[in-house]
Amino acid sequence: MARITASVYTSHVPAIGAALDLGKSHEPYWEKVFGGYEFSKQWLRDNTPDVIFLVYNDHATAFSLELIPTFAIGCAAEFQPADEGWGPRPVPVVKGHPELAAHIAQSVIQDDFDLTIVNKMPVDHGLTVPLSLMCGQVDAWPCPVIPFAVNVVQYPVPSGRRCYNLGRAIRKAVESYDQPLKVQIWGTGGMSHQLQGPRAGLINREWDNAFLDRLIADPAGLSQMPHIDYVREAGSEGIELVMWLIARGAMSDNPGDAAGPGTPRVAHRFYHVPASNTAVGHLILENT
Ligand code: DHB
Ligand code: FE
């Protein structure tokens, strides 16, 4: 049977991708960001899974106002890096895992979560920047990746509670796949940031760090937080953080098990401000 071995959480600021692609990662400003991922790159080399299930959001790249799926699972054999206006990033093509993706779609849809099946989808910085942060500049990504796009751009967005419960359904789906695959689930986006309007530039360190604490120790409680609290406290784009609850919901502990058996081990935690207009947060949790 397949199993989820670990979850990874990270911001996806596009300027991080540009800094890497343009050879600026050793500049003092960017060194402080990339320094937080040195441990993670080695950890991923030591703990390379068979598949990464990567929860992210599209930024009106593959989807537009014409079509807004709340949850979309990429079932294709490959996904091209998107052109977000300045040409596609010079990163490897993303190889998918159509068999596992189709199995998860079957299981999760039968568990009453409505997924959109996507067989062709360019992937934007929401997916490629987390891969770059965790893998560095490589000729090929270390394993197949199943892209799982969540609408956190156009209202209405899904609640944290729905995301957390969806994560639990994804874990059940993975554990019923008839191959001995090691699967990591990544939750990406966030942390606090607002890119528009009078509050543009908003960062809330205290709130972000409390979010990390609760994500580790009280995810079921955290999942009850209404979407308006994310917007008020973490800025209009801080709502991306609901995607972290999908990954957290797929871990082995059960809701209400505060620090009980099966509580994941915190392998790494990092928080840094600023990266462009955004607070960068990063966690690695291992199933025990
Ligand atoms: C920016 C864009 C994002 O999608 C994000 O999550 C953070 C920052 C930006 O344009 O700076
Ligand atoms: Fe974003």
PDB file of C-alpha atoms and ligand atoms in Angstrom:
ATOM      1  CA  MET A   1       0.000   0.000   0.000  1.00  0.00           C
ATOM      2  CA  ALA A   2       1.081   3.585  -0.570  1.00  0.00           C
ATOM      3  CA  ARG A   3       1.586   5.852   2.420  1.00  0.00           C
ATOM      4  CA  ILE A   4       2.186   9.493   3.233  1.00  0.00           C
ATOM      5  CA  THR A   5       5.609   9.821   4.805  1.00  0.00           C
ATOM      6  CA  ALA A   6       5.895  13.561   5.361  1.00  0.00           C
ATOM      7  CA  SER A   7       4.422  16.963   4.605  1.00  0.00           C
ATOM      8  CA  VAL A   8       6.221  20.092   3.511  1.00  0.00           C
ATOM      9  CA  TYR A   9       4.860  23.640   3.789  1.00  0.00           C
ATOM     10  CA  THR A  10       6.339  26.652   2.028  1.00  0.00           C
ATOM     11  CA  SER A  11       5.602  30.069   0.582  1.00  0.00           C
ATOM     12  CA  HIS A  12       5.835  30.501  -3.196  1.00  0.00           C
ATOM     13  CA  VAL A  13       6.818  34.147  -3.815  1.00  0.00           C
ATOM     14  CA  PRO A  14       7.537  34.608  -7.581  1.00  0.00           C
ATOM     15  CA  ALA A  15      10.529  36.884  -6.873  1.00  0.00           C
ATOM     16  CA  ILE A  16      12.233  33.870  -5.243  1.00  0.00           C
ATOM     17  CA  GLY A  17      12.051  32.028  -8.563  1.00  0.00           C
ATOM     18  CA  ALA A  18      13.360  35.094 -10.387  1.00  0.00           C
ATOM     19  CA  ALA A  19      16.258  35.466  -7.894  1.00  0.00           C
ATOM     20  CA  LEU A  20      17.312  31.854  -8.557  1.00  0.00           C
ATOM     21  CA  ASP A  21      16.807  32.005 -12.316  1.00  0.00           C
ATOM     22  CA  LEU A  22      18.745  35.289 -12.613  1.00  0.00           C
ATOM     23  CA  GLY A  23      21.663  34.108 -10.434  1.00  0.00           C
ATOM     24  CA  LYS A  24      20.939  36.419  -7.473  1.00  0.00           C
ATOM     25  CA  SER A  25      20.578  33.804  -4.739  1.00  0.00           C
ATOM     26  CA  HIS A  26      23.931  34.767  -3.141  1.00  0.00           C
ATOM     27  CA  GLU A  27      23.041  38.426  -2.789  1.00  0.00           C
ATOM     28  CA  PRO A  28      22.707  39.319   0.936  1.00  0.00           C
ATOM     29  CA  TYR A  29      18.951  39.976   0.643  1.00  0.00           C
ATOM     30  CA  TRP A  30      18.250  36.560  -0.905  1.00  0.00           C
ATOM     31  CA  GLU A  31      20.845  34.553   1.038  1.00  0.00           C
ATOM     32  CA  LYS A  32      18.702  34.966   4.142  1.00  0.00           C
ATOM     33  CA  VAL A  33      15.734  33.405   2.340  1.00  0.00           C
ATOM     34  CA  PHE A  34      17.594  30.549   0.672  1.00  0.00           C
ATOM     35  CA  GLY A  35      19.530  29.839   3.886  1.00  0.00           C
ATOM     36  CA  GLY A  36      16.291  28.604   5.427  1.00  0.00           C
ATOM     37  CA  TYR A  37      16.069  25.888   2.765  1.00  0.00           C
ATOM     38  CA  GLU A  38      19.611  24.469   2.997  1.00  0.00           C
ATOM     39  CA  PHE A  39      18.479  21.872   5.533  1.00  0.00           C
ATOM     40  CA  SER A  40      15.419  21.119   3.400  1.00  0.00           C
ATOM     41  CA  LYS A  41      17.338  20.425   0.196  1.00  0.00           C
ATOM     42  CA  GLN A  42      19.516  17.871   1.998  1.00  0.00           C
ATOM     43  CA  TRP A  43      16.456  16.438   3.766  1.00  0.00           C
ATOM     44  CA  LEU A  44      14.707  15.956   0.407  1.00  0.00           C
ATOM     45  CA  ARG A  45      17.791  14.272  -1.072  1.00  0.00           C
ATOM     46  CA  ASP A  46      17.832  11.931   1.962  1.00  0.00           C
ATOM     47  CA  ASN A  47      14.065  11.396   1.899  1.00  0.00           C
ATOM     48  CA  THR A  48      13.157  11.437  -1.791  1.00  0.00           C
ATOM     49  CA  PRO A  49       9.613  10.119  -2.132  1.00  0.00           C
ATOM     50  CA  ASP A  50       8.173   8.213  -5.083  1.00  0.00           C
ATOM     51  CA  VAL A  51       5.571  10.922  -5.667  1.00  0.00           C
ATOM     52  CA  ILE A  52       4.890  14.450  -4.421  1.00  0.00           C
ATOM     53  CA  PHE A  53       1.238  15.488  -4.129  1.00  0.00           C
ATOM     54  CA  LEU A  54       1.645  19.251  -4.433  1.00  0.00           C
ATOM     55  CA  VAL A  55      -1.199  21.461  -3.225  1.00  0.00           C
ATOM     56  CA  TYR A  56      -0.858  24.954  -4.694  1.00  0.00           C
ATOM     57  CA  ASN A  57      -2.834  27.706  -6.320  1.00  0.00           C
ATOM     58  CA  ASP A  58      -2.901  28.866  -9.883  1.00  0.00           C
ATOM     59  CA  HIS A  59      -2.702  32.671 -10.229  1.00  0.00           C
ATOM     60  CA  ALA A  60      -5.069  33.199 -13.190  1.00  0.00           C
ATOM     61  CA  THR A  61      -2.532  31.414 -15.404  1.00  0.00           C
ATOM     62  CA  ALA A  62      -4.069  28.044 -16.328  1.00  0.00           C
ATOM     63  CA  PHE A  63      -7.513  29.183 -15.207  1.00  0.00           C
ATOM     64  CA  SER A  64      -9.166  32.568 -15.682  1.00  0.00           C
ATOM     65  CA  LEU A  65     -12.480  34.147 -14.759  1.00  0.00           C
ATOM     66  CA  GLU A  66     -13.952  31.925 -17.486  1.00  0.00           C
ATOM     67  CA  LEU A  67     -13.386  28.761 -15.458  1.00  0.00           C
ATOM     68  CA  ILE A  68     -12.819  28.614 -11.690  1.00  0.00           C
ATOM     69  CA  PRO A  69     -12.514  25.098 -10.236  1.00  0.00           C
ATOM     70  CA  THR A  70     -12.372  25.070  -6.442  1.00  0.00           C
ATOM     71  CA  PHE A  71     -10.223  21.906  -6.394  1.00  0.00           C
ATOM     72  CA  ALA A  72      -8.495  20.615  -9.553  1.00  0.00           C
ATOM     73  CA  ILE A  73      -6.343  17.484  -9.750  1.00  0.00           C
ATOM     74  CA  GLY A  74      -3.723  17.201 -12.482  1.00  0.00           C
ATOM     75  CA  CYS A  75      -3.996  13.738 -14.032  1.00  0.00           C
ATOM     76  CA  ALA A  76      -1.695  14.298 -17.029  1.00  0.00           C
ATOM     77  CA  ALA A  77       1.658  12.613 -17.710  1.00  0.00           C
ATOM     78  CA  GLU A  78       3.387  15.998 -17.767  1.00  0.00           C
ATOM     79  CA  PHE A  79       2.845  19.682 -17.047  1.00  0.00           C
ATOM     80  CA  GLN A  80       4.763  22.518 -18.715  1.00  0.00           C
ATOM     81  CA  PRO A  81       6.074  25.522 -16.757  1.00  0.00           C
ATOM     82  CA  ALA A  82       3.710  28.405 -17.508  1.00  0.00           C
ATOM     83  CA  ASP A  83       4.484  31.694 -19.202  1.00  0.00           C
ATOM     84  CA  GLU A  84       3.345  34.261 -16.625  1.00  0.00           C
ATOM     85  CA  GLY A  85       4.189  37.221 -18.843  1.00  0.00           C
ATOM     86  CA  TRP A  86       7.991  37.113 -19.051  1.00  0.00           C
ATOM     87  CA  GLY A  87       8.455  33.664 -20.595  1.00  0.00           C
ATOM     88  CA  PRO A  88       8.314  30.271 -18.876  1.00  0.00           C
ATOM     89  CA  ARG A  89      10.781  29.794 -15.983  1.00  0.00           C
ATOM     90  CA  PRO A  90      13.869  27.790 -17.057  1.00  0.00           C
ATOM     91  CA  VAL A  91      12.914  24.816 -14.898  1.00  0.00           C
ATOM     92  CA  PRO A  92      12.287  21.158 -15.758  1.00  0.00           C
ATOM     93  CA  VAL A  93       8.986  19.900 -17.082  1.00  0.00           C
ATOM     94  CA  VAL A  94       6.879  18.434 -14.276  1.00  0.00           C
ATOM     95  CA  LYS A  95       6.237  14.713 -14.761  1.00  0.00           C
ATOM     96  CA  GLY A  96       2.903  13.589 -13.346  1.00  0.00           C
ATOM     97  CA  HIS A  97       1.647  10.273 -11.991  1.00  0.00           C
ATOM     98  CA  PRO A  98      -1.597   9.649 -13.926  1.00  0.00           C
ATOM     99  CA  GLU A  99      -2.349   6.296 -12.236  1.00  0.00           C
ATOM    100  CA  LEU A 100      -2.107   7.562  -8.652  1.00  0.00           C
ATOM    101  CA  ALA A 101      -3.857  10.829  -9.580  1.00  0.00           C
ATOM    102  CA  ALA A 102      -6.773   8.912 -11.126  1.00  0.00           C
ATOM    103  CA  HIS A 103      -6.993   6.663  -8.057  1.00  0.00           C
ATOM    104  CA  ILE A 104      -7.047   9.656  -5.701  1.00  0.00           C
ATOM    105  CA  ALA A 105      -9.700  11.353  -7.852  1.00  0.00           C
ATOM    106  CA  GLN A 106     -11.866   8.217  -7.742  1.00  0.00           C
ATOM    107  CA  SER A 107     -11.511   7.795  -3.980  1.00  0.00           C
ATOM    108  CA  VAL A 108     -11.911  11.450  -3.002  1.00  0.00           C
ATOM    109  CA  ILE A 109     -14.882  12.069  -5.307  1.00  0.00           C
ATOM    110  CA  GLN A 110     -16.591   8.961  -3.895  1.00  0.00           C
ATOM    111  CA  ASP A 111     -15.889  10.511  -0.482  1.00  0.00           C
ATOM    112  CA  ASP A 112     -18.043  13.503  -1.528  1.00  0.00           C
ATOM    113  CA  PHE A 113     -15.357  16.061  -2.469  1.00  0.00           C
ATOM    114  CA  ASP A 114     -15.963  17.539  -5.908  1.00  0.00           C
ATOM    115  CA  LEU A 115     -12.684  17.598  -7.817  1.00  0.00           C
ATOM    116  CA  THR A 116     -12.189  18.876 -11.350  1.00  0.00           C
ATOM    117  CA  ILE A 117     -10.132  16.475 -13.464  1.00  0.00           C
ATOM    118  CA  VAL A 118      -7.480  18.326 -15.463  1.00  0.00           C
ATOM    119  CA  ASN A 119      -5.607  16.601 -18.280  1.00  0.00           C
ATOM    120  CA  LYS A 120      -3.741  19.643 -19.584  1.00  0.00           C
ATOM    121  CA  MET A 121      -2.478  22.464 -17.372  1.00  0.00           C
ATOM    122  CA  PRO A 122       0.546  24.757 -17.417  1.00  0.00           C
ATOM    123  CA  VAL A 123       1.909  25.206 -13.872  1.00  0.00           C
ATOM    124  CA  ASP A 124       2.844  28.665 -12.573  1.00  0.00           C
ATOM    125  CA  HIS A 125       5.100  29.948  -9.761  1.00  0.00           C
ATOM    126  CA  GLY A 126       2.667  28.526  -7.211  1.00  0.00           C
ATOM    127  CA  LEU A 127       4.000  25.067  -8.088  1.00  0.00           C
ATOM    128  CA  THR A 128       7.470  25.676  -9.532  1.00  0.00           C
ATOM    129  CA  VAL A 129       8.823  27.995  -6.802  1.00  0.00           C
ATOM    130  CA  PRO A 130       8.253  25.448  -3.990  1.00  0.00           C
ATOM    131  CA  LEU A 131       9.992  22.812  -6.141  1.00  0.00           C
ATOM    132  CA  SER A 132      12.917  25.183  -6.760  1.00  0.00           C
ATOM    133  CA  LEU A 133      13.210  26.021  -3.060  1.00  0.00           C
ATOM    134  CA  MET A 134      13.266  22.357  -2.072  1.00  0.00           C
ATOM    135  CA  CYS A 135      15.384  21.016  -4.959  1.00  0.00           C
ATOM    136  CA  GLY A 136      17.545  23.947  -6.086  1.00  0.00           C
ATOM    137  CA  GLN A 137      18.507  24.259  -9.744  1.00  0.00           C
ATOM    138  CA  VAL A 138      18.270  20.755 -11.190  1.00  0.00           C
ATOM    139  CA  ASP A 139      18.002  19.175 -14.637  1.00  0.00           C
ATOM    140  CA  ALA A 140      15.001  17.086 -13.610  1.00  0.00           C
ATOM    141  CA  TRP A 141      12.688  17.156 -10.580  1.00  0.00           C
ATOM    142  CA  PRO A 142      13.491  14.235  -8.273  1.00  0.00           C
ATOM    143  CA  CYS A 143      10.184  12.377  -8.711  1.00  0.00           C
ATOM    144  CA  PRO A 144       6.743  12.631 -10.308  1.00  0.00           C
ATOM    145  CA  VAL A 145       4.473  15.381  -8.996  1.00  0.00           C
ATOM    146  CA  ILE A 146       0.664  15.451  -8.877  1.00  0.00           C
ATOM    147  CA  PRO A 147      -0.433  19.096  -9.082  1.00  0.00           C
ATOM    148  CA  PHE A 148      -3.506  19.871  -6.995  1.00  0.00           C
ATOM    149  CA  ALA A 149      -4.811  23.388  -7.635  1.00  0.00           C
ATOM    150  CA  VAL A 150      -7.055  25.168  -5.115  1.00  0.00           C
ATOM    151  CA  ASN A 151      -8.976  28.339  -5.865  1.00  0.00           C
ATOM    152  CA  VAL A 152      -7.843  30.964  -3.355  1.00  0.00           C
ATOM    153  CA  VAL A 153      -7.852  33.807  -5.884  1.00  0.00           C
ATOM    154  CA  GLN A 154     -11.489  34.410  -6.797  1.00  0.00           C
ATOM    155  CA  TYR A 155     -14.208  34.447  -4.131  1.00  0.00           C
ATOM    156  CA  PRO A 156     -15.819  32.294  -2.843  1.00  0.00           C
ATOM    157  CA  VAL A 157     -12.814  30.328  -1.584  1.00  0.00           C
ATOM    158  CA  PRO A 158     -13.015  27.010   0.311  1.00  0.00           C
ATOM    159  CA  SER A 159     -12.959  27.080   4.117  1.00  0.00           C
ATOM    160  CA  GLY A 160     -10.031  25.847   6.178  1.00  0.00           C
ATOM    161  CA  ARG A 161     -12.333  23.168   7.586  1.00  0.00           C
ATOM    162  CA  ARG A 162     -13.151  21.819   4.125  1.00  0.00           C
ATOM    163  CA  CYS A 163      -9.474  21.848   3.204  1.00  0.00           C
ATOM    164  CA  TYR A 164      -8.521  19.955   6.364  1.00  0.00           C
ATOM    165  CA  ASN A 165     -11.205  17.318   5.796  1.00  0.00           C
ATOM    166  CA  LEU A 166     -10.162  17.016   2.154  1.00  0.00           C
ATOM    167  CA  GLY A 167      -6.631  16.291   3.372  1.00  0.00           C
ATOM    168  CA  ARG A 168      -7.985  13.435   5.468  1.00  0.00           C
ATOM    169  CA  ALA A 169      -9.796  12.038   2.392  1.00  0.00           C
ATOM    170  CA  ILE A 170      -6.565  12.305   0.380  1.00  0.00           C
ATOM    171  CA  ARG A 171      -4.706  10.330   3.043  1.00  0.00           C
ATOM    172  CA  LYS A 172      -7.375   7.613   2.885  1.00  0.00           C
ATOM    173  CA  ALA A 173      -7.091   7.587  -0.910  1.00  0.00           C
ATOM    174  CA  VAL A 174      -3.304   7.255  -0.847  1.00  0.00           C
ATOM    175  CA  GLU A 175      -3.474   4.482   1.742  1.00  0.00           C
ATOM    176  CA  SER A 176      -5.839   2.491  -0.476  1.00  0.00           C
ATOM    177  CA  TYR A 177      -3.527   2.592  -3.514  1.00  0.00           C
ATOM    178  CA  ASP A 178      -2.253  -0.855  -4.305  1.00  0.00           C
ATOM    179  CA  GLN A 179       1.464  -0.051  -4.782  1.00  0.00           C
ATOM    180  CA  PRO A 180       4.118   0.468  -2.091  1.00  0.00           C
ATOM    181  CA  LEU A 181       4.713   4.141  -2.897  1.00  0.00           C
ATOM    182  CA  LYS A 182       6.131   6.728  -0.508  1.00  0.00           C
ATOM    183  CA  VAL A 183       4.143   9.913  -1.015  1.00  0.00           C
ATOM    184  CA  GLN A 184       4.860  13.381   0.329  1.00  0.00           C
ATOM    185  CA  ILE A 185       2.147  16.012   0.454  1.00  0.00           C
ATOM    186  CA  TRP A 186       3.133  19.658   0.158  1.00  0.00           C
ATOM    187  CA  GLY A 187       0.980  22.634   1.166  1.00  0.00           C
ATOM    188  CA  THR A 188       2.139  25.894  -0.380  1.00  0.00           C
ATOM    189  CA  GLY A 189       1.393  29.632  -0.574  1.00  0.00           C
ATOM    190  CA  GLY A 190       1.229  32.268   2.173  1.00  0.00           C
ATOM    191  CA  MET A 191       2.265  33.410   4.680  1.00  0.00           C
ATOM    192  CA  SER A 192       0.880  36.869   5.463  1.00  0.00           C
ATOM    193  CA  HIS A 193       0.840  39.190   2.478  1.00  0.00           C
ATOM    194  CA  GLN A 194      -1.393  41.657   0.730  1.00  0.00           C
ATOM    195  CA  LEU A 195      -0.493  42.772  -2.779  1.00  0.00           C
ATOM    196  CA  GLN A 196      -3.246  45.320  -3.392  1.00  0.00           C
ATOM    197  CA  GLY A 197      -5.266  48.214  -1.984  1.00  0.00           C
ATOM    198  CA  PRO A 198      -4.613  50.462   1.013  1.00  0.00           C
ATOM    199  CA  ARG A 199      -3.137  47.633   3.118  1.00  0.00           C
ATOM    200  CA  ALA A 200      -0.635  46.509   0.413  1.00  0.00           C
ATOM    201  CA  GLY A 201       2.573  45.338   2.090  1.00  0.00           C
ATOM    202  CA  LEU A 202       0.824  44.016   5.205  1.00  0.00           C
ATOM    203  CA  ILE A 203       2.894  41.443   7.144  1.00  0.00           C
ATOM    204  CA  ASN A 204       1.834  39.957  10.503  1.00  0.00           C
ATOM    205  CA  ARG A 205       4.740  38.080  12.114  1.00  0.00           C
ATOM    206  CA  GLU A 206       2.954  37.319  15.356  1.00  0.00           C
ATOM    207  CA  TRP A 207      -0.081  35.860  13.624  1.00  0.00           C
ATOM    208  CA  ASP A 208       2.060  33.837  11.182  1.00  0.00           C
ATOM    209  CA  ASN A 209       4.053  32.255  13.996  1.00  0.00           C
ATOM    210  CA  ALA A 210       0.902  31.446  15.948  1.00  0.00           C
ATOM    211  CA  PHE A 211      -0.436  29.835  12.736  1.00  0.00           C
ATOM    212  CA  LEU A 212       2.699  27.648  12.515  1.00  0.00           C
ATOM    213  CA  ASP A 213       2.338  26.669  16.205  1.00  0.00           C
ATOM    214  CA  ARG A 214      -1.285  25.686  15.733  1.00  0.00           C
ATOM    215  CA  LEU A 215      -0.683  23.936  12.417  1.00  0.00           C
ATOM    216  CA  ILE A 216       1.767  21.665  14.247  1.00  0.00           C
ATOM    217  CA  ALA A 217      -0.121  21.107  17.498  1.00  0.00           C
ATOM    218  CA  ASP A 218      -3.804  21.895  16.918  1.00  0.00           C
ATOM    219  CA  PRO A 219      -4.668  21.543  13.223  1.00  0.00           C
ATOM    220  CA  ALA A 220      -8.286  20.535  13.855  1.00  0.00           C
ATOM    221  CA  GLY A 221      -8.812  23.640  15.993  1.00  0.00           C
ATOM    222  CA  LEU A 222      -7.016  25.816  13.450  1.00  0.00           C
ATOM    223  CA  SER A 223      -9.203  24.449  10.668  1.00  0.00           C
ATOM    224  CA  GLN A 224     -12.234  26.078  12.318  1.00  0.00           C
ATOM    225  CA  MET A 225     -10.869  29.578  11.711  1.00  0.00           C
ATOM    226  CA  PRO A 226     -13.198  31.447   9.313  1.00  0.00           C
ATOM    227  CA  HIS A 227     -11.806  32.802   6.037  1.00  0.00           C
ATOM    228  CA  ILE A 228     -12.408  36.400   7.081  1.00  0.00           C
ATOM    229  CA  ASP A 229      -9.832  36.011   9.877  1.00  0.00           C
ATOM    230  CA  TYR A 230      -7.159  35.082   7.324  1.00  0.00           C
ATOM    231  CA  VAL A 231      -7.977  38.161   5.278  1.00  0.00           C
ATOM    232  CA  ARG A 232      -8.118  40.486   8.291  1.00  0.00           C
ATOM    233  CA  GLU A 233      -4.979  39.180  10.007  1.00  0.00           C
ATOM    234  CA  ALA A 234      -2.814  37.839   7.161  1.00  0.00           C
ATOM    235  CA  GLY A 235      -3.903  40.125   4.310  1.00  0.00           C
ATOM    236  CA  SER A 236      -6.010  39.445   1.232  1.00  0.00           C
ATOM    237  CA  GLU A 237      -3.492  36.958  -0.195  1.00  0.00           C
ATOM    238  CA  GLY A 238      -2.849  35.375   3.229  1.00  0.00           C
ATOM    239  CA  ILE A 239      -5.917  33.243   2.439  1.00  0.00           C
ATOM    240  CA  GLU A 240      -3.493  31.024   0.481  1.00  0.00           C
ATOM    241  CA  LEU A 241      -2.703  29.469   3.874  1.00  0.00           C
ATOM    242  CA  VAL A 242      -5.888  27.363   3.821  1.00  0.00           C
ATOM    243  CA  MET A 243      -3.951  25.121   1.416  1.00  0.00           C
ATOM    244  CA  TRP A 244      -1.553  24.193   4.215  1.00  0.00           C
ATOM    245  CA  LEU A 245      -4.503  22.573   6.020  1.00  0.00           C
ATOM    246  CA  ILE A 246      -4.972  20.113   3.139  1.00  0.00           C
ATOM    247  CA  ALA A 247      -1.421  18.834   3.648  1.00  0.00           C
ATOM    248  CA  ARG A 248      -1.784  18.864   7.422  1.00  0.00           C
ATOM    249  CA  GLY A 249      -5.086  16.949   7.233  1.00  0.00           C
ATOM    250  CA  ALA A 250      -3.312  14.179   5.321  1.00  0.00           C
ATOM    251  CA  MET A 251      -0.901  13.453   8.181  1.00  0.00           C
ATOM    252  CA  SER A 252      -1.327  10.412  10.413  1.00  0.00           C
ATOM    253  CA  ASP A 253      -2.640  11.954  13.621  1.00  0.00           C
ATOM    254  CA  ASN A 254      -6.357  12.255  14.082  1.00  0.00           C
ATOM    255  CA  PRO A 255      -8.312  15.404  14.888  1.00  0.00           C
ATOM    256  CA  GLY A 256      -8.358  16.090  18.581  1.00  0.00           C
ATOM    257  CA  ASP A 257      -5.165  14.062  19.203  1.00  0.00           C
ATOM    258  CA  ALA A 258      -3.308  17.111  20.589  1.00  0.00           C
ATOM    259  CA  ALA A 259       0.302  15.886  20.854  1.00  0.00           C
ATOM    260  CA  GLY A 260      -0.980  12.328  21.195  1.00  0.00           C
ATOM    261  CA  PRO A 261       0.193   9.162  19.428  1.00  0.00           C
ATOM    262  CA  GLY A 262       1.027   9.718  15.798  1.00  0.00           C
ATOM    263  CA  THR A 263       1.807  13.410  16.237  1.00  0.00           C
ATOM    264  CA  PRO A 264       4.191  14.338  13.432  1.00  0.00           C
ATOM    265  CA  ARG A 265       7.806  15.185  14.173  1.00  0.00           C
ATOM    266  CA  VAL A 266       8.891  18.716  13.312  1.00  0.00           C
ATOM    267  CA  ALA A 267      11.991  18.145  11.167  1.00  0.00           C
ATOM    268  CA  HIS A 268      12.453  21.812  10.251  1.00  0.00           C
ATOM    269  CA  ARG A 269      10.876  25.218  10.857  1.00  0.00           C
ATOM    270  CA  PHE A 270      11.823  28.541   9.265  1.00  0.00           C
ATOM    271  CA  TYR A 271      10.285  32.004   9.129  1.00  0.00           C
ATOM    272  CA  HIS A 272      11.707  35.076   7.449  1.00  0.00           C
ATOM    273  CA  VAL A 273      10.580  38.580   6.504  1.00  0.00           C
ATOM    274  CA  PRO A 274      10.852  40.016   3.903  1.00  0.00           C
ATOM    275  CA  ALA A 275      10.881  38.282   0.554  1.00  0.00           C
ATOM    276  CA  SER A 276       9.444  40.747  -1.910  1.00  0.00           C
ATOM    277  CA  ASN A 277       6.107  41.714  -0.287  1.00  0.00           C
ATOM    278  CA  THR A 278       5.680  38.491   1.593  1.00  0.00           C
ATOM    279  CA  ALA A 279       6.479  36.673   4.816  1.00  0.00           C
ATOM    280  CA  VAL A 280       8.182  33.364   4.027  1.00  0.00           C
ATOM    281  CA  GLY A 281       7.200  30.420   6.213  1.00  0.00           C
ATOM    282  CA  HIS A 282       8.394  26.848   5.920  1.00  0.00           C
ATOM    283  CA  LEU A 283       7.836  23.620   7.848  1.00  0.00           C
ATOM    284  CA  ILE A 284       8.687  19.959   7.358  1.00  0.00           C
ATOM    285  CA  LEU A 285       6.622  17.439   9.333  1.00  0.00           C
ATOM    286  CA  GLU A 286       7.403  13.720   9.311  1.00  0.00           C
ATOM    287  CA  ASN A 287       4.903  11.028  10.150  1.00  0.00           C
ATOM    288  CA  THR A 288       6.096   9.007  13.128  1.00  0.00           C
TER     289      THR A 288
HETATM  290  C1  DHB B   1       3.602  37.653  -4.845  1.00  0.00           C
HETATM  291  C2  DHB B   1       2.756  36.821  -5.570  1.00  0.00           C
HETATM  292  C3  DHB B   1       2.230  35.700  -4.978  1.00  0.00           C
HETATM  293  O1  DHB B   1       1.470  34.820  -5.662  1.00  0.00           O
HETATM  294  C4  DHB B   1       2.462  35.408  -3.666  1.00  0.00           C
HETATM  295  O2  DHB B   1       1.850  34.357  -3.127  1.00  0.00           O
HETATM  296  C5  DHB B   1       3.314  36.228  -2.950  1.00  0.00           C
HETATM  297  C6  DHB B   1       3.871  37.352  -3.535  1.00  0.00           C
HETATM  298  C7  DHB B   1       4.205  38.847  -5.478  1.00  0.00           C
HETATM  299  O3  DHB B   1       3.851  39.152  -6.632  1.00  0.00           O
HETATM  300  O4  DHB B   1       5.057  39.486  -4.837  1.00  0.00           O
HETATM  301 FE    FE B   2       0.471  33.446  -4.506  1.00  0.00          FE
END
